[in-house]
Coordinates of C-alpha atoms in Angstrom, one line a residue:
M253 CA 95.7 100.5 53.7
S254 CA 93.6 98.1 55.8
R255 CA 90.1 99.4 56.6
I256 CA 90.1 97.8 60.0
G257 CA 92.3 100.6 61.4
R258 CA 89.7 103.1 60.5
K259 CA 86.7 101.4 62.1
P260 CA 85.5 102.8 65.4
I261 CA 85.6 100.4 68.4
P262 CA 82.3 100.1 70.3
I263 CA 82.5 100.4 74.0
P264 CA 80.3 98.0 76.0
D265 CA 78.0 99.3 78.8
K266 CA 80.1 98.1 81.8
V267 CA 83.4 99.3 80.4
E268 CA 85.1 102.7 81.2
V269 CA 87.7 104.1 78.8
D270 CA 90.0 107.0 79.9
V271 CA 92.3 108.7 77.4
K272 CA 95.1 110.7 79.0
S273 CA 98.3 112.1 77.6
G274 CA 100.0 109.2 75.9
T275 CA 98.0 106.4 77.5
V276 CA 94.6 104.7 77.2
S277 CA 93.2 102.8 80.2
V278 CA 90.2 100.5 80.0
K279 CA 88.5 99.3 83.1
G280 CA 85.7 96.6 83.0
P281 CA 84.3 93.7 84.9
N282 CA 87.3 91.5 83.9
G283 CA 90.0 93.9 85.0
T284 CA 92.1 96.9 83.9
L285 CA 94.3 97.4 80.9
E286 CA 96.6 100.3 80.0
Q287 CA 98.3 100.9 76.7
E288 CA 100.8 103.6 75.7
I289 CA 100.0 105.5 72.5
P290 CA 102.9 106.6 70.2
D291 CA 103.3 110.2 69.2
G292 CA 101.3 110.9 66.1
V293 CA 98.4 108.6 67.0
L294 CA 95.1 110.3 68.0
V295 CA 92.7 108.5 70.3
A296 CA 89.2 109.9 71.2
V297 CA 86.0 108.6 72.9
K298 CA 82.9 109.9 71.1
D299 CA 79.3 108.6 71.2
G300 CA 80.2 105.4 73.0
E301 CA 82.9 104.5 70.5
L302 CA 86.7 104.6 70.7
R303 CA 88.1 106.3 67.5
V304 CA 91.8 106.0 66.5
G305 CA 93.4 108.1 63.8
L306 CA 96.7 109.6 62.7
E307 CA 97.9 113.2 62.8
E308 CA 98.8 114.9 59.5
G309 CA 102.2 113.9 58.4
A310 CA 102.4 110.7 60.4
R311 CA 102.7 108.4 57.4
H312 CA 105.3 106.3 59.1
L313 CA 102.7 105.1 61.6
R314 CA 100.3 103.8 59.0
A315 CA 101.9 100.3 59.1
S316 CA 100.8 99.8 62.7
Q317 CA 97.5 101.7 62.7
G318 CA 95.3 98.6 62.8
L319 CA 97.2 97.1 65.7

């Protein structure tokens, strides 16, 4: 498995990240972006980083984890 899917994503100072049920929205000086998150993928903001992981038993999603 690629290690890039496990790396936390640093969030710059002027960027706001909001994680709600099934979507992640990012707002910054260049605009806004929203992305739907498939079931089985966990997304959390912690210590100024965005962390993405998989639920237990979600092996079928490993192929797209780094995307």
